[in-house]
Coordinates of C-alpha atoms and ligand atoms in Angstrom, one line a residue:
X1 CA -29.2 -29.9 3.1
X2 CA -28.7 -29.9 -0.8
X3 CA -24.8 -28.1 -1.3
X4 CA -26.2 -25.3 -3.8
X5 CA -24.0 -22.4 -2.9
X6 CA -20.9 -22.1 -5.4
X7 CA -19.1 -19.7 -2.4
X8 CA -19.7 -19.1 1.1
X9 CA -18.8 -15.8 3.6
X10 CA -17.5 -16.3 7.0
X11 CA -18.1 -13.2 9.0
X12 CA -21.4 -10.9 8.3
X13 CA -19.9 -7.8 9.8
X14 CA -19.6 -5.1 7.5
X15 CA -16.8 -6.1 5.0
X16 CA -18.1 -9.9 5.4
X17 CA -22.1 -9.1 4.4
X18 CA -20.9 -6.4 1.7
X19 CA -18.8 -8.9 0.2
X20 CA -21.5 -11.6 0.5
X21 CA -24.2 -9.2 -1.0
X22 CA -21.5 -7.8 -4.0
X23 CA -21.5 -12.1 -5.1
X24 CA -25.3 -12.2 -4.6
X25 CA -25.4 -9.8 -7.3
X26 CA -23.5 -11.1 -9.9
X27 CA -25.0 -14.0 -12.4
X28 CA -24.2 -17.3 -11.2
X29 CA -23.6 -16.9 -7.9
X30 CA -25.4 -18.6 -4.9
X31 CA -24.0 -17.4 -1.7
X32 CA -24.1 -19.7 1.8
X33 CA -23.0 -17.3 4.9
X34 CA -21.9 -17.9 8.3
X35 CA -21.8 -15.9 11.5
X36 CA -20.6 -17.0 14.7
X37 CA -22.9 -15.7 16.2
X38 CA -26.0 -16.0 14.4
X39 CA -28.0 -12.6 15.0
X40 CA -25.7 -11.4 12.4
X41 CA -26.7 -13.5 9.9
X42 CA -30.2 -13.1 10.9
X43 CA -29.8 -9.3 10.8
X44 CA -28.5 -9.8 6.9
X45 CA -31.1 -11.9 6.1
X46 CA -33.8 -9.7 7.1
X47 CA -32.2 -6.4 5.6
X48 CA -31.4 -8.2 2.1
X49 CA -33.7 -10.7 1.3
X50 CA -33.2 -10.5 -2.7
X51 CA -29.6 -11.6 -2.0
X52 CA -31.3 -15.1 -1.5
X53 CA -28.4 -16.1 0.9
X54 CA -28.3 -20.0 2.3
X55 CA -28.2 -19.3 5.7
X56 CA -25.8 -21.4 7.8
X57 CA -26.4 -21.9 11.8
X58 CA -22.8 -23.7 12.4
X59 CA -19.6 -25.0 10.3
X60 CA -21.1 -28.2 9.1
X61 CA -24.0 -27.2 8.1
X62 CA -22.0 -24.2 6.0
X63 CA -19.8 -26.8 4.6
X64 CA -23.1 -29.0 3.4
X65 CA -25.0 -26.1 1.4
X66 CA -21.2 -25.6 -0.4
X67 CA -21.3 -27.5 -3.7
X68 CA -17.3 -28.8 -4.3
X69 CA -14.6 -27.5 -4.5
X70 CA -16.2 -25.8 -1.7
X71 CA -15.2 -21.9 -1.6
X72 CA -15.4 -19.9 1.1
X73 CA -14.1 -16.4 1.8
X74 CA -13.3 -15.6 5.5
X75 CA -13.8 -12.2 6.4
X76 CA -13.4 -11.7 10.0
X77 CA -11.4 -9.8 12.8
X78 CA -7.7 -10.1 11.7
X79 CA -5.5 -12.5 13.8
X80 CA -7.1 -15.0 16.1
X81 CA -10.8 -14.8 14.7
X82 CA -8.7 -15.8 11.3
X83 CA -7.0 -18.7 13.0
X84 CA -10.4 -19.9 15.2
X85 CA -12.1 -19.7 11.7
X86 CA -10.0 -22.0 9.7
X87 CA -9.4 -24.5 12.1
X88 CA -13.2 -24.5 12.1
X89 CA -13.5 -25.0 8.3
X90 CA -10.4 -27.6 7.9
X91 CA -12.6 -29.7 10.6
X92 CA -15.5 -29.7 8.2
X93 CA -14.0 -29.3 4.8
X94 CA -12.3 -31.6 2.4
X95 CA -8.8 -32.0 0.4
X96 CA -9.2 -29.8 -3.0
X97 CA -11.3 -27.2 -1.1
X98 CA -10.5 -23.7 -0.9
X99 CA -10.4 -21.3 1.8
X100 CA -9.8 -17.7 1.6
X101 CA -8.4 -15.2 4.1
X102 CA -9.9 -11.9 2.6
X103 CA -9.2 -9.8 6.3
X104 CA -5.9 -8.0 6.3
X105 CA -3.0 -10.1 7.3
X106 CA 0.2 -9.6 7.7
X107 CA 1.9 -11.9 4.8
X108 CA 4.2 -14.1 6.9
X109 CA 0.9 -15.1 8.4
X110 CA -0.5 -16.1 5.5
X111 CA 2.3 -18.1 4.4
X112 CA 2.4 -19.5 7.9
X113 CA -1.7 -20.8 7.1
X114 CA -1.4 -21.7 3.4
X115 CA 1.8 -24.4 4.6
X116 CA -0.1 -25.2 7.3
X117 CA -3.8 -25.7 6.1
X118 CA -2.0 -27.1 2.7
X119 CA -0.9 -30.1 5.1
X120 CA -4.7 -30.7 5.1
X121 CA -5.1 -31.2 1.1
X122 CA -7.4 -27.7 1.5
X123 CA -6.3 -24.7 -0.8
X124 CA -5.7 -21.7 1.5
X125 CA -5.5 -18.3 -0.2
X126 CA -4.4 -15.4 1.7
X127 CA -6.3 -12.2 -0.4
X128 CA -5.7 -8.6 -0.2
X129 CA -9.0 -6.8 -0.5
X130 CA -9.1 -3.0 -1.2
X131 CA -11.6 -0.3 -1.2
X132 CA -13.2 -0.6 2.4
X133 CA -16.6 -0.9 2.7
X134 CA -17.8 0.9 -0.6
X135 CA -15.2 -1.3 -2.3
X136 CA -16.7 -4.3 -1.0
X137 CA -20.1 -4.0 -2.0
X138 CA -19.7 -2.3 -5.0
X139 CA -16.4 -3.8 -6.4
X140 CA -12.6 -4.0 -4.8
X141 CA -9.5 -4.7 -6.1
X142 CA -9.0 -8.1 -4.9
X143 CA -5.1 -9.0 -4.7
X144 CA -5.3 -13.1 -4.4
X145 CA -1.9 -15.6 -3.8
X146 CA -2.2 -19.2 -3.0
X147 CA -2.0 -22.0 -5.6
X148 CA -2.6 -22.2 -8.9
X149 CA -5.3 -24.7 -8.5
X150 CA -7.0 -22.6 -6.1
X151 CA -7.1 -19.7 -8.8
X152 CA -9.0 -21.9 -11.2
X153 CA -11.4 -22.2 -9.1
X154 CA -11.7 -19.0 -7.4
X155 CA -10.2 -17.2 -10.8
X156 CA -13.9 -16.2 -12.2
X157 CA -15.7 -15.9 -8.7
X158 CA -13.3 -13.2 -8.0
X159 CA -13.5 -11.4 -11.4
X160 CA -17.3 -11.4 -11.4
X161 CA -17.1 -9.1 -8.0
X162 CA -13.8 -7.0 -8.7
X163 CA -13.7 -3.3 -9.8
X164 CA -13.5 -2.9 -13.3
X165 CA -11.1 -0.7 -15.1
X166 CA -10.9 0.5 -18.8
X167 CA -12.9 -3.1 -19.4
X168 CA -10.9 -5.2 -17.1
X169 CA -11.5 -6.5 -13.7
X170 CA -9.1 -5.9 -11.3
X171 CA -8.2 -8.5 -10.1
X172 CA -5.1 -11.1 -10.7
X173 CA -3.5 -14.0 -9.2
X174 CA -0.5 -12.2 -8.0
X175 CA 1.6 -15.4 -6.6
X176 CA 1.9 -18.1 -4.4
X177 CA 1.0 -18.2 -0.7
X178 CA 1.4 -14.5 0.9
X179 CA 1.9 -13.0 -2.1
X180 CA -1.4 -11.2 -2.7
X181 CA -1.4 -10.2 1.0
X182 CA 2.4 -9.0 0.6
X183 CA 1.0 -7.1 -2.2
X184 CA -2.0 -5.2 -0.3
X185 CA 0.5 -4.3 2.5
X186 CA 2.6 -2.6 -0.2
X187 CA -0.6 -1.4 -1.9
X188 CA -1.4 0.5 1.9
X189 CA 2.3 2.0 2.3
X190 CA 2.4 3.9 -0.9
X191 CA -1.7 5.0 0.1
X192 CA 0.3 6.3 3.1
X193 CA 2.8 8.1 0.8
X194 CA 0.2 9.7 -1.1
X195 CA -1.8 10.9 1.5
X196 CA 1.1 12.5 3.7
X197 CA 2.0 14.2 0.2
X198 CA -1.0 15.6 -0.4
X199 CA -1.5 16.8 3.2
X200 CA 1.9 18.2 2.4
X201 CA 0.7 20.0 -0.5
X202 CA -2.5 21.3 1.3
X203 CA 0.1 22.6 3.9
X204 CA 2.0 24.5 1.7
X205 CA -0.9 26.6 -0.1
X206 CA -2.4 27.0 2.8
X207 CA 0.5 28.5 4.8
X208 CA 2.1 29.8 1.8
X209 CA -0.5 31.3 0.3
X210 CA -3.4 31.9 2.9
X211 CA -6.1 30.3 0.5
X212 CA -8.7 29.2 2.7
X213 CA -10.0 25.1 2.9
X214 CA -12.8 25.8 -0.2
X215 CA -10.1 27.7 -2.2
X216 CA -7.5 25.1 -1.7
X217 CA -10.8 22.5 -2.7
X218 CA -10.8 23.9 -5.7
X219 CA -7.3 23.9 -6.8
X220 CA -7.3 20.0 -6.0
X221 CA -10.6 19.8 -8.3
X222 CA -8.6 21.3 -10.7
X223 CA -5.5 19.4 -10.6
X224 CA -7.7 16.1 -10.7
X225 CA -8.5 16.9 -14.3
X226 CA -4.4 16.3 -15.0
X227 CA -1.9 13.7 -14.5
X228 CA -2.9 13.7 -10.8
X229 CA -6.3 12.5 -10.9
X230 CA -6.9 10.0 -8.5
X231 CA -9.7 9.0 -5.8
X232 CA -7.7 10.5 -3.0
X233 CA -6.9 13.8 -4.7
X234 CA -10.6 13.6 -5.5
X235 CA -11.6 13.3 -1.7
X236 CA -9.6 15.8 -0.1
X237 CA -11.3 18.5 -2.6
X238 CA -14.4 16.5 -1.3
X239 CA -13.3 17.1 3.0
X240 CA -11.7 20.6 2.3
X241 CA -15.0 21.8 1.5
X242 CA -16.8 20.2 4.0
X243 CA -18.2 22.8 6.4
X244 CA -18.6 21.9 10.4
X245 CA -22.3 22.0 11.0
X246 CA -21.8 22.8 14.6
X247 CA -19.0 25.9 14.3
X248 CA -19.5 27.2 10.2
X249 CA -15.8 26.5 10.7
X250 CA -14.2 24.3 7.7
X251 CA -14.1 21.2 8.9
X252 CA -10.5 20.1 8.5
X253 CA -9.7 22.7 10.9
X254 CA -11.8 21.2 13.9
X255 CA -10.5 17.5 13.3
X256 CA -7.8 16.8 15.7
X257 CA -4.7 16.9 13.6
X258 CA -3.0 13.8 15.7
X259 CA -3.4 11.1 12.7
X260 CA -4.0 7.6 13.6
X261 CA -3.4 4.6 11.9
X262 CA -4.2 0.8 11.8
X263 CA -0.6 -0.7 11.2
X264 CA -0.4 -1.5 7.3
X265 CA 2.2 1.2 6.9
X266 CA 4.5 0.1 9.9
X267 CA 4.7 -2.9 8.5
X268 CA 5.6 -1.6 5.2
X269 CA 8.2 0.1 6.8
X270 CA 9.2 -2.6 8.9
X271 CA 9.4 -5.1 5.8
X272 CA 11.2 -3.2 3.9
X273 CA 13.6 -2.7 6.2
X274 CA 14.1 -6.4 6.5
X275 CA 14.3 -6.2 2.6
X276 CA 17.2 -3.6 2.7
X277 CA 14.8 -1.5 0.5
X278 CA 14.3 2.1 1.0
X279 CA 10.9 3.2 1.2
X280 CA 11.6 6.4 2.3
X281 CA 8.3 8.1 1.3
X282 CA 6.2 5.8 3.2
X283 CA 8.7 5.4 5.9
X284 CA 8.3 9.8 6.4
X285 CA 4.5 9.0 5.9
X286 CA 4.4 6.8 9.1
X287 CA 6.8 9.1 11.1
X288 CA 4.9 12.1 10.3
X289 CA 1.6 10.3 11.6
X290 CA 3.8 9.3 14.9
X291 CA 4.5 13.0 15.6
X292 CA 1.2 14.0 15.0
X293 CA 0.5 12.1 17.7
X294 CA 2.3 13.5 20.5
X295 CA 0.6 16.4 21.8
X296 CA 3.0 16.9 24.9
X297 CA 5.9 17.2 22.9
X298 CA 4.4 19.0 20.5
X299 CA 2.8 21.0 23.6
X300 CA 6.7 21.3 24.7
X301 CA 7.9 22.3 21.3
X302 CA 5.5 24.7 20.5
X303 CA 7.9 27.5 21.5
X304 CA 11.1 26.4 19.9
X305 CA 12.6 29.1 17.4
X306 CA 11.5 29.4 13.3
X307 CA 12.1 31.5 10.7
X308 CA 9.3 34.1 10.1
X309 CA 7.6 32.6 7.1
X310 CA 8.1 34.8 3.9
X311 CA 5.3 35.3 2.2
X312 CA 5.1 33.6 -1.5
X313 CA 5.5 36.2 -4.5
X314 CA 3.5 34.7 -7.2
X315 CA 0.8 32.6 -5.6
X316 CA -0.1 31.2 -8.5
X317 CA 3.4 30.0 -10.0
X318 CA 3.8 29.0 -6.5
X319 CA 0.4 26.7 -6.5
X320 CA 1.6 25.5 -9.7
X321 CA 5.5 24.5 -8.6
X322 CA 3.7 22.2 -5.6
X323 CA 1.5 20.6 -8.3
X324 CA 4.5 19.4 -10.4
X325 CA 6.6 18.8 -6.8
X326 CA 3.9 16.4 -5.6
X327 CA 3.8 14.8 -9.0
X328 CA 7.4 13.8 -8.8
X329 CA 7.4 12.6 -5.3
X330 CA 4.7 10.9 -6.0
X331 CA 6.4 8.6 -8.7
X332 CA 9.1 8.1 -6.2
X333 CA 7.0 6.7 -3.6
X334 CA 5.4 4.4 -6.6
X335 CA 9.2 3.4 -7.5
X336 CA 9.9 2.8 -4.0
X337 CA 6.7 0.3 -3.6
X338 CA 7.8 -1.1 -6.6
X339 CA 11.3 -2.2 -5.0
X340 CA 9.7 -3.7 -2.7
X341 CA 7.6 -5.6 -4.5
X342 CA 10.7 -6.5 -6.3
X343 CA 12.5 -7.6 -3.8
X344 CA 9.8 -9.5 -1.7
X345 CA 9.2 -11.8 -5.0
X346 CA 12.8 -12.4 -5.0
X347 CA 13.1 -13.2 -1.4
X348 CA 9.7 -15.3 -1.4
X349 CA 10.4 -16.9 -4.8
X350 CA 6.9 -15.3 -6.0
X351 CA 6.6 -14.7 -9.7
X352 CA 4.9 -11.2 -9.9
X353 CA 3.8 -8.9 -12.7
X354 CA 4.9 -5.7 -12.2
X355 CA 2.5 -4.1 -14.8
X356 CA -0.7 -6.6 -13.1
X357 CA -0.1 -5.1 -10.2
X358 CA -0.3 -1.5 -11.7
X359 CA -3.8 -2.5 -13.4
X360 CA -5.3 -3.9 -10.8
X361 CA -5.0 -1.1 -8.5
X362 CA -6.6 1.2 -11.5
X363 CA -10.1 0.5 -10.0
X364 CA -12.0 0.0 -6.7
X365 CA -8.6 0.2 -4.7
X366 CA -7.6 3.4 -2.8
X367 CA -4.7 4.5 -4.9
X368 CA -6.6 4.3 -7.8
X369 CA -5.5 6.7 -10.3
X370 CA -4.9 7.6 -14.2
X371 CA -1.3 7.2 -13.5
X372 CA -1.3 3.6 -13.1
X373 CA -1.4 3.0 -16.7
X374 CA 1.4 4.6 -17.0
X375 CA 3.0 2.5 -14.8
X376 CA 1.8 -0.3 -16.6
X377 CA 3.0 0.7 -19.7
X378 CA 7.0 1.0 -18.2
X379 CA 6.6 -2.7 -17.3
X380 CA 5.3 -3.9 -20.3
X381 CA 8.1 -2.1 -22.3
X382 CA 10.7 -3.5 -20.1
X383 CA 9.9 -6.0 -17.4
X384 CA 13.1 -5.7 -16.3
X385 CA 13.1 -2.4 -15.0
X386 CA 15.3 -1.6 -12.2
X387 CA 14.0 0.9 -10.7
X388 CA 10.6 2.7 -12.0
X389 CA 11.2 5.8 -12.2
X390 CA 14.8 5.4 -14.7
X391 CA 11.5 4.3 -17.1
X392 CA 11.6 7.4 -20.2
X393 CA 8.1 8.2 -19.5
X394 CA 9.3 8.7 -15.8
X395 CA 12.4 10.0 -16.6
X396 CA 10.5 12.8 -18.7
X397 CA 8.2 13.8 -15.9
X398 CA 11.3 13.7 -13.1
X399 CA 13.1 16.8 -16.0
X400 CA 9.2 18.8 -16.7
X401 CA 9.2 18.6 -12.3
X402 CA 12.7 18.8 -10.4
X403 CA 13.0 22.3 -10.8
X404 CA 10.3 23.0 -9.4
X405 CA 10.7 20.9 -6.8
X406 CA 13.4 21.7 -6.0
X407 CA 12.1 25.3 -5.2
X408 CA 9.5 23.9 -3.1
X409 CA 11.6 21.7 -0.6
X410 CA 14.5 24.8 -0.1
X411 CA 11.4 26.8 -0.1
X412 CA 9.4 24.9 2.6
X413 CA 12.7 24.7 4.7
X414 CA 13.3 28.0 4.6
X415 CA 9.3 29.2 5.5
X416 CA 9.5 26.4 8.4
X417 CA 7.0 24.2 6.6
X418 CA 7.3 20.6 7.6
X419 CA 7.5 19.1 4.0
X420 CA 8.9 15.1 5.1
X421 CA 7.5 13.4 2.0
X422 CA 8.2 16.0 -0.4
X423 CA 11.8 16.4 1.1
X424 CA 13.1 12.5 1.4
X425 CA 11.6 11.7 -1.6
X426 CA 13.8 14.5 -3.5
X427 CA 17.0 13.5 -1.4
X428 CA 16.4 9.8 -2.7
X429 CA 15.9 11.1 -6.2
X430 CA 19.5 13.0 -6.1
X431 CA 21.1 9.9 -4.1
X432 CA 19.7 8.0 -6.4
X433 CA 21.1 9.5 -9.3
X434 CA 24.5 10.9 -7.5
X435 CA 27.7 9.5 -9.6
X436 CA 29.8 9.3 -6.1
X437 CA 28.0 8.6 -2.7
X438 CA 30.0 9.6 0.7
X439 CA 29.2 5.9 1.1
X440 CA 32.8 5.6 0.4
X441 CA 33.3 7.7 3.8
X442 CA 31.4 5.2 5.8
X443 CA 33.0 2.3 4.4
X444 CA 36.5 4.2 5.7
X445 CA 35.0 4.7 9.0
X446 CA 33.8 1.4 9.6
X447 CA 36.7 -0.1 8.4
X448 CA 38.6 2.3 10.8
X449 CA 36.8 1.5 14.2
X450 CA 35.6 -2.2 12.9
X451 CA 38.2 -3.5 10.5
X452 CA 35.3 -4.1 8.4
X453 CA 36.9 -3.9 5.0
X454 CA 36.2 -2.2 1.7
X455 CA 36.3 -2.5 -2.0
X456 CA 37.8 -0.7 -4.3
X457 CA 37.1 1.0 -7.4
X458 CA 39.9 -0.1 -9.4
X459 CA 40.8 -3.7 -8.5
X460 CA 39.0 -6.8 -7.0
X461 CA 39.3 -7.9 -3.7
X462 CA 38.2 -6.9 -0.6
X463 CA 40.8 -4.5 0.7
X464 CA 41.9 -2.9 5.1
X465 CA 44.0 -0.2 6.1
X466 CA 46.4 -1.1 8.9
X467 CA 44.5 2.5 10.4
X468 CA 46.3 2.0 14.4
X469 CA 49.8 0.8 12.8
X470 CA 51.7 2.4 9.6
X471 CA 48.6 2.9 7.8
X472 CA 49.3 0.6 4.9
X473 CA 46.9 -1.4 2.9
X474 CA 46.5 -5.1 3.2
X475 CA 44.7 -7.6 1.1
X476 CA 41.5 -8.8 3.3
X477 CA 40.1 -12.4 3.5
X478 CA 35.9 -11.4 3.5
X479 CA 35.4 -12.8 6.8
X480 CA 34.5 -9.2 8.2
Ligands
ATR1 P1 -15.6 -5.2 10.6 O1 -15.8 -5.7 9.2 O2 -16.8 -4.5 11.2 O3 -14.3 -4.4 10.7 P2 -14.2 -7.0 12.3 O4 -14.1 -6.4 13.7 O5 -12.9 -7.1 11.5 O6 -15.4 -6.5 11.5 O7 -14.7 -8.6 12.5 C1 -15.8 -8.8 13.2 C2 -16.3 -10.2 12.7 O8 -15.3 -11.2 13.1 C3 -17.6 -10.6 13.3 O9 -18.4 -11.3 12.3 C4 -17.2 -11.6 14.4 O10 -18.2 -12.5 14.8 P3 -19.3 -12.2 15.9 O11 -20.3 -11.4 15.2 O12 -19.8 -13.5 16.4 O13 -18.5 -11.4 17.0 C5 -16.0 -12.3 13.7 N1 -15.2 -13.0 14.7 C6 -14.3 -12.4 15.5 N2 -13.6 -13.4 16.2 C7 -14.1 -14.6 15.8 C8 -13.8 -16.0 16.1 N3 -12.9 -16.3 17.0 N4 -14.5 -16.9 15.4 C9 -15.4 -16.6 14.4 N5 -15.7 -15.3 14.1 C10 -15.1 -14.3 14.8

C-alpha cells in the first residue's frame, strides 16, 4: 500500500470519526483510520464517503498508508484501550514518529507514556481536546504537550482543525509531556466552577424571585449580551426554555437534580490539593455535585429546620446584584485555575503561557467566553502575575461587584439558599486580601499540642514556647 495519508485516527467512535472527518475537511489533509474492530470503520466509510478516508483493517497496514513522520491521533476509551493502542502502534511505527493521545487522560498518565514510548525514539503527545462531539467535528480547542519536535510536525495539522477565535486558531503547544493534558483537566475544573455558579444564580432568582424557567431564560439571554457572555450562559437560556414534551412542565424541573459527573473535576480537586493550591470554587463545584447525589440523606434531611425565606424587595436590583455576584466569583474561580496552572508548571518544570492558555479556550472549548481576552490581556501586561485577579482590570471589576455580592451571599444564607460557589469564592476573596489571618492562631495551637514551631513577625528564626513548663520562648532548630 502506497503511505499517502499525512495523519491517521485510531478509534472511529464518535469523538475518533468526528475528528477524522473535521481533518478530511481541511486542505491538505489525507486521513488513514483504524478501528479495532472493523464494522466501525466500515460504518464511517459508508456514511462519509467524500471524506475519502484510507481505510486500515489492522496496525500494519495503518502504519503503511502513513507517509513519515507518521501521525496518528488515538482517540479511544480512556485508560487501557489507550495503553493496548500504543503498544500496538510502537510495534509497527518507527523512531521520529508521532503518536497522539487525544482521549482524556489523567496527566501523570501521560507523562508516564510520553517517558515510556520516548524510550522507543516515537514522539508521544498527550492532547487535551475540548468541545465534545460538536467540537470535534466542527473545531475544538486542542491543548497539545509532548516535544518540541513533535509540534513541528503536528503544529499545522492541529491548527488546520482547531476553533478559531478573533482570527486565530486555538490551539498551542502548551509544554512538555502532560502538560496539554494537565491543562484540559484544569480547563474541566473551572467548567465545573462555572456551571455550579450559574446553577447558583438560577437558584437564587428562581427561589428569590419566583420567575419561572422561561423568565429566568430570558434574563440569562440578556446577561449574555455583557461581560458574561459565554457558551454556557448561552445554553442554560437554551435548557430553561426547553419545555417537557410529555408533562408541558419546564424541563429543568423533571430532570433528576442528582448531578453526575465523569471525574475531571475530582481530579482537579485532588491535584490541587497535592499542589497546596486552593481551588475552592471548583472544589464546592464537585461537593455540591456529591450531595446532589444522595437522595437518602437528602430524603433524611428534608425535615431539618430553615429560616422562612423572605421574599426579595426589589426583584429587579436583586436580579441585577446576582449578575454582578456571579461575575466576581467567576474571576475567582478563573484566578484559582490559574494557580494551578502556575503551580503545576513549576512542579513539572513546564514552560506555560498564561495568556495562550486564555486564547485558546476563546473558541470551540466549553468555557469559551468574551472574558478570556481579558484574561489574556493581564498576562500580557504582566506575565508575572501572582495571582489573576490583583490584575487592575480585575481589581476594577472585584470594587464595581463586592457589594453586591456581598448582599447576595448574607442574603442567600439568611433565605436558606445553598449558594457554595458564590459563598467560598467570596471567603477566598476576603482571605485573600485580609492583612492578618488567624493563621497565626493555628500556628499557636500546633505548636502547643505538636511543638511544631512558628515564625515571627519581627525577627528570623524559627521560634517554641516551652507551653507545659514556664511558658518561655526558646530559639527552635527547624527539624519540626
Ligand atoms: P466514545 O467516543 O463513544 O465516547 P469511547 O467509549 O471513549 O468512545 O471509546 C470507544 C472506542 O475505543 C471504540 O472505537 C473502541 O473500539 P471497538 O469499536 O473495537 O470497541 C475503542 N477501544 C476500546 N478499547 C480498545 C482497545 N483495547 N484497543 C483498541 N481500541 C479500543
Amino acid at each position: 500500500m502506497a503511505a499517502e495519508a499525512n495523519i491517521g485516527v485510531v478509534g472511529m467512535a464518535v469523538m475518533g470519526s468526528n475528528l477524522a472527518r473535521n481533518l478530511a475537511s481541511r486542505e491538505g489533509n489525507t486521513v488513514a483510520i483504524f478501528n479495532r474492530s472493523y464494522e466501525k470503520t466500515q460504518t464511517v466509510l459508508d456514511a462519509h464517503p467524500e471524506a475519502k478516508f484510507i481505510p486500515a483493517k489492522d496496525y500494519a497496514e495503518f502504519a503503511a498508508s502513513l507517509s513519515k513522520p507518521r501521525t496518528a491521533i488515538i482517540m479511544v476509551q480512556a485508560g487501557k484501550g489507550t495503553d493496548a493502542v500504543i503498544d500496538a502502534l510502537t510495534e509497527v511505527f518507527e523512531p521520529g514518529d508521532i503518536i497522539v493521545d487525544g482521549g482524556n487522560a489523567l496527566f501523570g498518565d501521560t507523562i508516564r507514556r510520553e517517558k515510556a514510548v520516548r524510550e522507543t525514539g516515537i514522539n508521544f503527545v498527550g492532547a487535551g481536546i475540548s468541545g465534545g462531539e460538536e467540537g470535534a467535528l466542527l473545531g475544538p480547542s486542542i491543548m497539545p504537550g509532548g516535544s518540541d519536535e513533535s509540534w513541528v510536525t503536528l503544529g499545522p495539522i492541529l491548527k488546520s482543525i482547531a476553533a478559531v477565535a478573533e482570527g486565530e486558531p486555538c490551539v498551542t503547544h502548551v509544554g512538555h509531556d502532560g502538560a496539554g493534558h494537565f491543562v484540559k483537566m484544569i480547563h474541566n475544573g473551572i467548567e465545573y466552577a462555572d456551571m455550579q455558579l450559574i446553577a447558583e444564580a438560577y437558584d437564587l432568582i428562581r427561589r428569590g424571585t419566583g420567575k419561572t424557567p422561561t423568565e429566568i431564560s430570558d434574563i440569562f439571554t440578556e446577561w449574555n449580551k455583557g461581560e458574561l457572555e459565554s457558551y454556557l450562559i448561552e445554553i442554560t437560556a437554551e435548557v430553561l426554555k426547553q419545555v417537557d414534551a410529555s408533562t408541558g412542565a419546564p424541563l429543568v424541573d423533571v430532570i433528576l437534580d442528582q448531578a453526575g459527573s465523569k471525574g475531571t473535576g475530582v481530579w482537579t480537586v485532588q491535584t490541587a490539593l497535592d499542589l497546596g493550591i486552593p481551588v475552592s470554587g471548583i472544589a464546592e463545584a464537585v461537593f455540591a455535585r456529591s450531595l446532589s447525589s444522595k437522595p437518602a440523606q437528602r430524603a433524611a434531611a428534608a425535615e431539618l429546620p430553615g429560616p422562612s425565606s423572605p421574599a426579595v424587595g426589589d426583584v429587579d436590583a436583586f436580579i441585577e446584584d446576582v449578575r454582578l455576584a456571579l461575575y466576581a466569583s467567576k474571576v475567582i474561580a478563573y484566578s484559582q485555575g490559574f494557580d494551578a496552572i502556575v503551580a503545576g508548571a513549576e512542579q513539572y518544570n513546564w514552560n506555560i503561557q498564561k495568556g495562550e492558555i486564555a486564547k485558546i479556550w476563546r473558541g470551540g472549548c466549553i468555557i469559551r467566553a468574551r472574558f478570556l481576552n481579558r484574561i489574556t490581556e493581564a498576562y500580557a501586561e504582566n506575565p508575572g502575575l501572582v495571582a489573576l485577579v490583583t490584575a487592575p482590570f480585575f481589581v476594577d471589576v472585584m470594587a464595581s461587584t463586592q457589594d453586591a455580592w456581598r448582599r447576595v451571599v448574607s442574603g442567600a444564607a439568611q433565605s436558606g439558599i445553598p449558594t457554595p460557589a458564590f459563598s467560598s469564592s467570596l471567603a477566598y476573596y476576603d482571605g485573600l486580601r485580609a492583612d492578618r489571618l488567624p493563621a497565626a492562631l493555628v500556628q499557636g495551637q500546633r505548636d502547643f499540642f505538636g511543638a511544631h514551631t512558628y515564625k515571627r513577625v519581627d525577627k528570623d528564626g524559627t521560634f517554641h514556647t516551652l507551653w507545659s513548663g514556664d511558658r518561655t520562648e526558646i530559639e527552635a532548630t527547624d527539624t519540626h
